[in-house]
Amino acid sequence: MNATPRDHEFLTRVLALAQRSRDEGHHPFAAMVVAADGTLISEAMNASSADRTAHAEMNALRLASQQYGPAELAGATLYSNAEPCAMCSGGTYWSGVGRVVYAMSEASLLELTGSDPENPTLSLPCRTVFAAGQRPTEVIGPLREEEARAAHKDFWRK
Ligand SMILES: [Zn+2]
């Protein structure tokens, strides 16, 4: 499957939210969970808190999971400005969200963050995590890498 016009619409929104996350003093990450009919279920930025597991995707998935079970989320899509890390891919799997669309690859993010202790990138493709599951998760990405890099420009201390 290729990205749909709706996918691009939500990627545009998630890229803008990632920039806002940076502008508000958080790491430049954002995610949204969108129902099959295009209804926005949840959106989140990275939280700068003591909780180091509060990645944007986890935050958005938790909000979605508090409203809907796996059967209802099977048709939903997780949009993220960067490829979900192994933890967030696991979170996607356990929430039941059946589709992921991301902008920048984990490999590109690693190039940007280097060894910055603020983001010691866990470089494992999300497709590898999903392939270990008991049901398929559709993944589309990377898309619009250059655009996605903009929010990260000069942010990380490599
Ligand atoms: Zn993550």
PDB file of C-alpha atoms and ligand atoms in Angstrom:
ATOM      1  CA  MET A   1       0.000   0.000   0.000  1.00  0.00           C
ATOM      2  CA  ASN A   2       1.136   3.522  -0.731  1.00  0.00           C
ATOM      3  CA  ALA A   3       0.555   6.606   1.354  1.00  0.00           C
ATOM      4  CA  THR A   4      -2.844   8.189   0.749  1.00  0.00           C
ATOM      5  CA  PRO A   5      -3.662  11.903   0.544  1.00  0.00           C
ATOM      6  CA  ARG A   6      -5.017  11.596   4.107  1.00  0.00           C
ATOM      7  CA  ASP A   7      -1.691  10.112   5.233  1.00  0.00           C
ATOM      8  CA  HIS A   8       0.088  13.156   3.858  1.00  0.00           C
ATOM      9  CA  GLU A   9      -2.405  15.474   5.513  1.00  0.00           C
ATOM     10  CA  PHE A  10      -1.740  13.927   8.934  1.00  0.00           C
ATOM     11  CA  LEU A  11       2.021  13.793   8.314  1.00  0.00           C
ATOM     12  CA  THR A  12       1.914  17.523   7.654  1.00  0.00           C
ATOM     13  CA  ARG A  13       0.095  18.004  10.958  1.00  0.00           C
ATOM     14  CA  VAL A  14       2.463  15.728  12.892  1.00  0.00           C
ATOM     15  CA  LEU A  15       5.533  17.493  11.439  1.00  0.00           C
ATOM     16  CA  ALA A  16       4.105  20.847  12.559  1.00  0.00           C
ATOM     17  CA  LEU A  17       3.408  19.411  16.025  1.00  0.00           C
ATOM     18  CA  ALA A  18       7.002  18.150  16.269  1.00  0.00           C
ATOM     19  CA  GLN A  19       8.233  21.679  15.551  1.00  0.00           C
ATOM     20  CA  ARG A  20       5.862  22.985  18.225  1.00  0.00           C
ATOM     21  CA  SER A  21       7.263  20.414  20.668  1.00  0.00           C
ATOM     22  CA  ARG A  22      10.736  21.826  20.049  1.00  0.00           C
ATOM     23  CA  ASP A  23       9.497  25.421  20.270  1.00  0.00           C
ATOM     24  CA  GLU A  24       7.975  24.624  23.673  1.00  0.00           C
ATOM     25  CA  GLY A  25      11.253  23.227  24.987  1.00  0.00           C
ATOM     26  CA  HIS A  26      10.703  19.518  24.454  1.00  0.00           C
ATOM     27  CA  HIS A  27      12.387  17.084  22.118  1.00  0.00           C
ATOM     28  CA  PRO A  28      11.197  17.519  18.501  1.00  0.00           C
ATOM     29  CA  PHE A  29       8.871  14.542  18.314  1.00  0.00           C
ATOM     30  CA  ALA A  30       5.101  14.213  17.847  1.00  0.00           C
ATOM     31  CA  ALA A  31       2.567  11.498  17.110  1.00  0.00           C
ATOM     32  CA  MET A  32      -1.127  11.110  16.334  1.00  0.00           C
ATOM     33  CA  VAL A  33      -3.534   8.183  16.362  1.00  0.00           C
ATOM     34  CA  VAL A  34      -6.219   8.473  13.706  1.00  0.00           C
ATOM     35  CA  ALA A  35      -9.253   6.216  13.253  1.00  0.00           C
ATOM     36  CA  ALA A  36      -9.996   4.449   9.974  1.00  0.00           C
ATOM     37  CA  ASP A  37     -12.597   7.094   9.141  1.00  0.00           C
ATOM     38  CA  GLY A  38     -10.063   9.904   9.575  1.00  0.00           C
ATOM     39  CA  THR A  39     -11.134  10.983  13.058  1.00  0.00           C
ATOM     40  CA  LEU A  40      -8.239  12.185  15.202  1.00  0.00           C
ATOM     41  CA  ILE A  41      -8.278  10.012  18.344  1.00  0.00           C
ATOM     42  CA  SER A  42      -5.207  11.403  20.100  1.00  0.00           C
ATOM     43  CA  GLU A  43      -2.145  13.537  19.574  1.00  0.00           C
ATOM     44  CA  ALA A  44       0.931  14.075  21.701  1.00  0.00           C
ATOM     45  CA  MET A  45       4.386  15.586  21.825  1.00  0.00           C
ATOM     46  CA  ASN A  46       7.397  14.296  23.713  1.00  0.00           C
ATOM     47  CA  ALA A  47       7.054  15.174  27.375  1.00  0.00           C
ATOM     48  CA  SER A  48      10.115  16.618  29.048  1.00  0.00           C
ATOM     49  CA  SER A  49       9.572  14.928  32.363  1.00  0.00           C
ATOM     50  CA  ALA A  50      11.291  12.462  34.624  1.00  0.00           C
ATOM     51  CA  ASP A  51       9.477   9.708  32.724  1.00  0.00           C
ATOM     52  CA  ARG A  52      11.973   8.756  30.044  1.00  0.00           C
ATOM     53  CA  THR A  53       9.416   6.407  28.476  1.00  0.00           C
ATOM     54  CA  ALA A  54       7.112   9.331  27.623  1.00  0.00           C
ATOM     55  CA  HIS A  55       7.912   9.322  23.907  1.00  0.00           C
ATOM     56  CA  ALA A  56       5.334  11.062  21.714  1.00  0.00           C
ATOM     57  CA  GLU A  57       4.108   7.767  20.286  1.00  0.00           C
ATOM     58  CA  MET A  58       3.697   6.195  23.742  1.00  0.00           C
ATOM     59  CA  ASN A  59       1.825   9.280  24.941  1.00  0.00           C
ATOM     60  CA  ALA A  60      -0.526   9.224  21.935  1.00  0.00           C
ATOM     61  CA  LEU A  61      -1.019   5.445  22.184  1.00  0.00           C
ATOM     62  CA  ARG A  62      -1.833   5.634  25.905  1.00  0.00           C
ATOM     63  CA  LEU A  63      -4.446   8.320  25.260  1.00  0.00           C
ATOM     64  CA  ALA A  64      -5.964   6.210  22.461  1.00  0.00           C
ATOM     65  CA  SER A  65      -5.908   3.016  24.540  1.00  0.00           C
ATOM     66  CA  GLN A  66      -7.767   4.727  27.345  1.00  0.00           C
ATOM     67  CA  GLN A  67     -10.636   5.309  24.913  1.00  0.00           C
ATOM     68  CA  TYR A  68     -10.611   2.240  22.653  1.00  0.00           C
ATOM     69  CA  GLY A  69      -9.647  -1.423  22.802  1.00  0.00           C
ATOM     70  CA  PRO A  70      -7.451  -3.317  20.328  1.00  0.00           C
ATOM     71  CA  ALA A  71     -10.386  -4.420  18.159  1.00  0.00           C
ATOM     72  CA  GLU A  72     -11.459  -0.816  17.643  1.00  0.00           C
ATOM     73  CA  LEU A  73      -7.892   0.388  17.095  1.00  0.00           C
ATOM     74  CA  ALA A  74      -7.078  -2.309  14.518  1.00  0.00           C
ATOM     75  CA  GLY A  75      -8.082   0.023  11.702  1.00  0.00           C
ATOM     76  CA  ALA A  76      -6.353   3.055  13.207  1.00  0.00           C
ATOM     77  CA  THR A  77      -3.062   4.559  12.070  1.00  0.00           C
ATOM     78  CA  LEU A  78      -0.199   5.898  14.191  1.00  0.00           C
ATOM     79  CA  TYR A  79       1.471   8.893  12.535  1.00  0.00           C
ATOM     80  CA  SER A  80       4.919   9.893  13.738  1.00  0.00           C
ATOM     81  CA  ASN A  81       7.520  12.391  12.569  1.00  0.00           C
ATOM     82  CA  ALA A  82      10.196   9.763  13.222  1.00  0.00           C
ATOM     83  CA  GLU A  83      10.124   5.997  12.935  1.00  0.00           C
ATOM     84  CA  PRO A  84       8.831   4.492  16.201  1.00  0.00           C
ATOM     85  CA  CYS A  85      11.632   3.079  18.365  1.00  0.00           C
ATOM     86  CA  ALA A  86      11.502  -0.506  19.622  1.00  0.00           C
ATOM     87  CA  MET A  87       9.560   0.567  22.736  1.00  0.00           C
ATOM     88  CA  CYS A  88       6.994   2.567  20.764  1.00  0.00           C
ATOM     89  CA  SER A  89       6.660  -0.195  18.177  1.00  0.00           C
ATOM     90  CA  GLY A  90       5.917  -2.545  21.073  1.00  0.00           C
ATOM     91  CA  GLY A  91       3.408  -0.019  22.404  1.00  0.00           C
ATOM     92  CA  THR A  92       1.758   0.141  18.992  1.00  0.00           C
ATOM     93  CA  TYR A  93       1.533  -3.632  18.896  1.00  0.00           C
ATOM     94  CA  TRP A  94       0.018  -3.936  22.370  1.00  0.00           C
ATOM     95  CA  SER A  95      -2.472  -1.134  21.750  1.00  0.00           C
ATOM     96  CA  GLY A  96      -3.725  -2.990  18.668  1.00  0.00           C
ATOM     97  CA  VAL A  97      -3.159  -0.071  16.284  1.00  0.00           C
ATOM     98  CA  GLY A  98      -2.743  -1.843  12.955  1.00  0.00           C
ATOM     99  CA  ARG A  99      -0.951   0.704  10.806  1.00  0.00           C
ATOM    100  CA  VAL A 100       2.047   3.037  11.129  1.00  0.00           C
ATOM    101  CA  VAL A 101       3.035   5.934   8.870  1.00  0.00           C
ATOM    102  CA  TYR A 102       6.251   7.787   9.669  1.00  0.00           C
ATOM    103  CA  ALA A 103       8.360  10.522   8.116  1.00  0.00           C
ATOM    104  CA  MET A 104      12.011  10.077   9.092  1.00  0.00           C
ATOM    105  CA  SER A 105      13.740   6.707   9.482  1.00  0.00           C
ATOM    106  CA  GLU A 106      15.406   5.595  12.701  1.00  0.00           C
ATOM    107  CA  ALA A 107      18.705   5.457  10.746  1.00  0.00           C
ATOM    108  CA  SER A 108      18.357   9.125   9.751  1.00  0.00           C
ATOM    109  CA  LEU A 109      17.506  10.074  13.317  1.00  0.00           C
ATOM    110  CA  LEU A 110      20.645   8.314  14.527  1.00  0.00           C
ATOM    111  CA  GLU A 111      22.673  10.375  12.037  1.00  0.00           C
ATOM    112  CA  LEU A 112      21.193  13.516  13.572  1.00  0.00           C
ATOM    113  CA  THR A 113      21.434  12.600  17.242  1.00  0.00           C
ATOM    114  CA  GLY A 114      24.771  10.798  17.161  1.00  0.00           C
ATOM    115  CA  SER A 115      25.781   9.925  20.684  1.00  0.00           C
ATOM    116  CA  ASP A 116      23.806  12.738  22.346  1.00  0.00           C
ATOM    117  CA  PRO A 117      22.914  11.302  25.778  1.00  0.00           C
ATOM    118  CA  GLU A 118      19.553  13.085  25.477  1.00  0.00           C
ATOM    119  CA  ASN A 119      18.583  10.652  22.732  1.00  0.00           C
ATOM    120  CA  PRO A 120      20.729   7.505  22.657  1.00  0.00           C
ATOM    121  CA  THR A 121      18.805   6.242  19.634  1.00  0.00           C
ATOM    122  CA  LEU A 122      17.750   2.612  19.808  1.00  0.00           C
ATOM    123  CA  SER A 123      18.463   1.777  16.210  1.00  0.00           C
ATOM    124  CA  LEU A 124      16.160  -1.090  15.355  1.00  0.00           C
ATOM    125  CA  PRO A 125      13.737  -0.841  12.414  1.00  0.00           C
ATOM    126  CA  CYS A 126      10.102  -0.894  13.545  1.00  0.00           C
ATOM    127  CA  ARG A 127       9.372  -3.477  10.860  1.00  0.00           C
ATOM    128  CA  THR A 128      11.706  -5.885  12.677  1.00  0.00           C
ATOM    129  CA  VAL A 129       9.695  -5.478  15.895  1.00  0.00           C
ATOM    130  CA  PHE A 130       6.347  -5.870  14.120  1.00  0.00           C
ATOM    131  CA  ALA A 131       7.578  -8.954  12.235  1.00  0.00           C
ATOM    132  CA  ALA A 132       7.955 -10.688  15.615  1.00  0.00           C
ATOM    133  CA  GLY A 133       4.258 -10.173  16.426  1.00  0.00           C
ATOM    134  CA  GLN A 134       1.329 -12.552  16.026  1.00  0.00           C
ATOM    135  CA  ARG A 135      -0.547 -10.322  13.585  1.00  0.00           C
ATOM    136  CA  PRO A 136       0.567  -8.020  10.800  1.00  0.00           C
ATOM    137  CA  THR A 137       1.137  -4.288  11.293  1.00  0.00           C
ATOM    138  CA  GLU A 138       1.229  -2.297   8.080  1.00  0.00           C
ATOM    139  CA  VAL A 139       4.126   0.177   7.914  1.00  0.00           C
ATOM    140  CA  ILE A 140       4.582   3.040   5.455  1.00  0.00           C
ATOM    141  CA  GLY A 141       7.759   5.116   5.592  1.00  0.00           C
ATOM    142  CA  PRO A 142      10.087   6.807   5.451  1.00  0.00           C
ATOM    143  CA  LEU A 143       8.272   9.672   3.752  1.00  0.00           C
ATOM    144  CA  ARG A 144       9.322  13.318   3.452  1.00  0.00           C
ATOM    145  CA  GLU A 145      12.667  12.826   5.223  1.00  0.00           C
ATOM    146  CA  GLU A 146      14.071  16.247   4.368  1.00  0.00           C
ATOM    147  CA  GLU A 147      11.013  18.006   5.717  1.00  0.00           C
ATOM    148  CA  ALA A 148      11.143  15.896   8.887  1.00  0.00           C
ATOM    149  CA  ARG A 149      14.792  16.767   9.489  1.00  0.00           C
ATOM    150  CA  ALA A 150      13.980  20.482   9.719  1.00  0.00           C
ATOM    151  CA  ALA A 151      12.629  20.291  13.292  1.00  0.00           C
ATOM    152  CA  HIS A 152      15.857  18.541  14.357  1.00  0.00           C
ATOM    153  CA  LYS A 153      18.294  21.001  12.773  1.00  0.00           C
ATOM    154  CA  ASP A 154      20.979  22.043  15.278  1.00  0.00           C
ATOM    155  CA  PHE A 155      18.996  20.521  18.139  1.00  0.00           C
ATOM    156  CA  TRP A 156      21.190  17.564  19.080  1.00  0.00           C
ATOM    157  CA  ARG A 157      24.730  17.727  20.451  1.00  0.00           C
ATOM    158  CA  LYS A 158      26.340  14.890  18.559  1.00  0.00           C
TER     159      LYS A 158
HETATM  160 ZN    ZN B   1       9.958   5.674  21.130  1.00  0.00          ZN
END
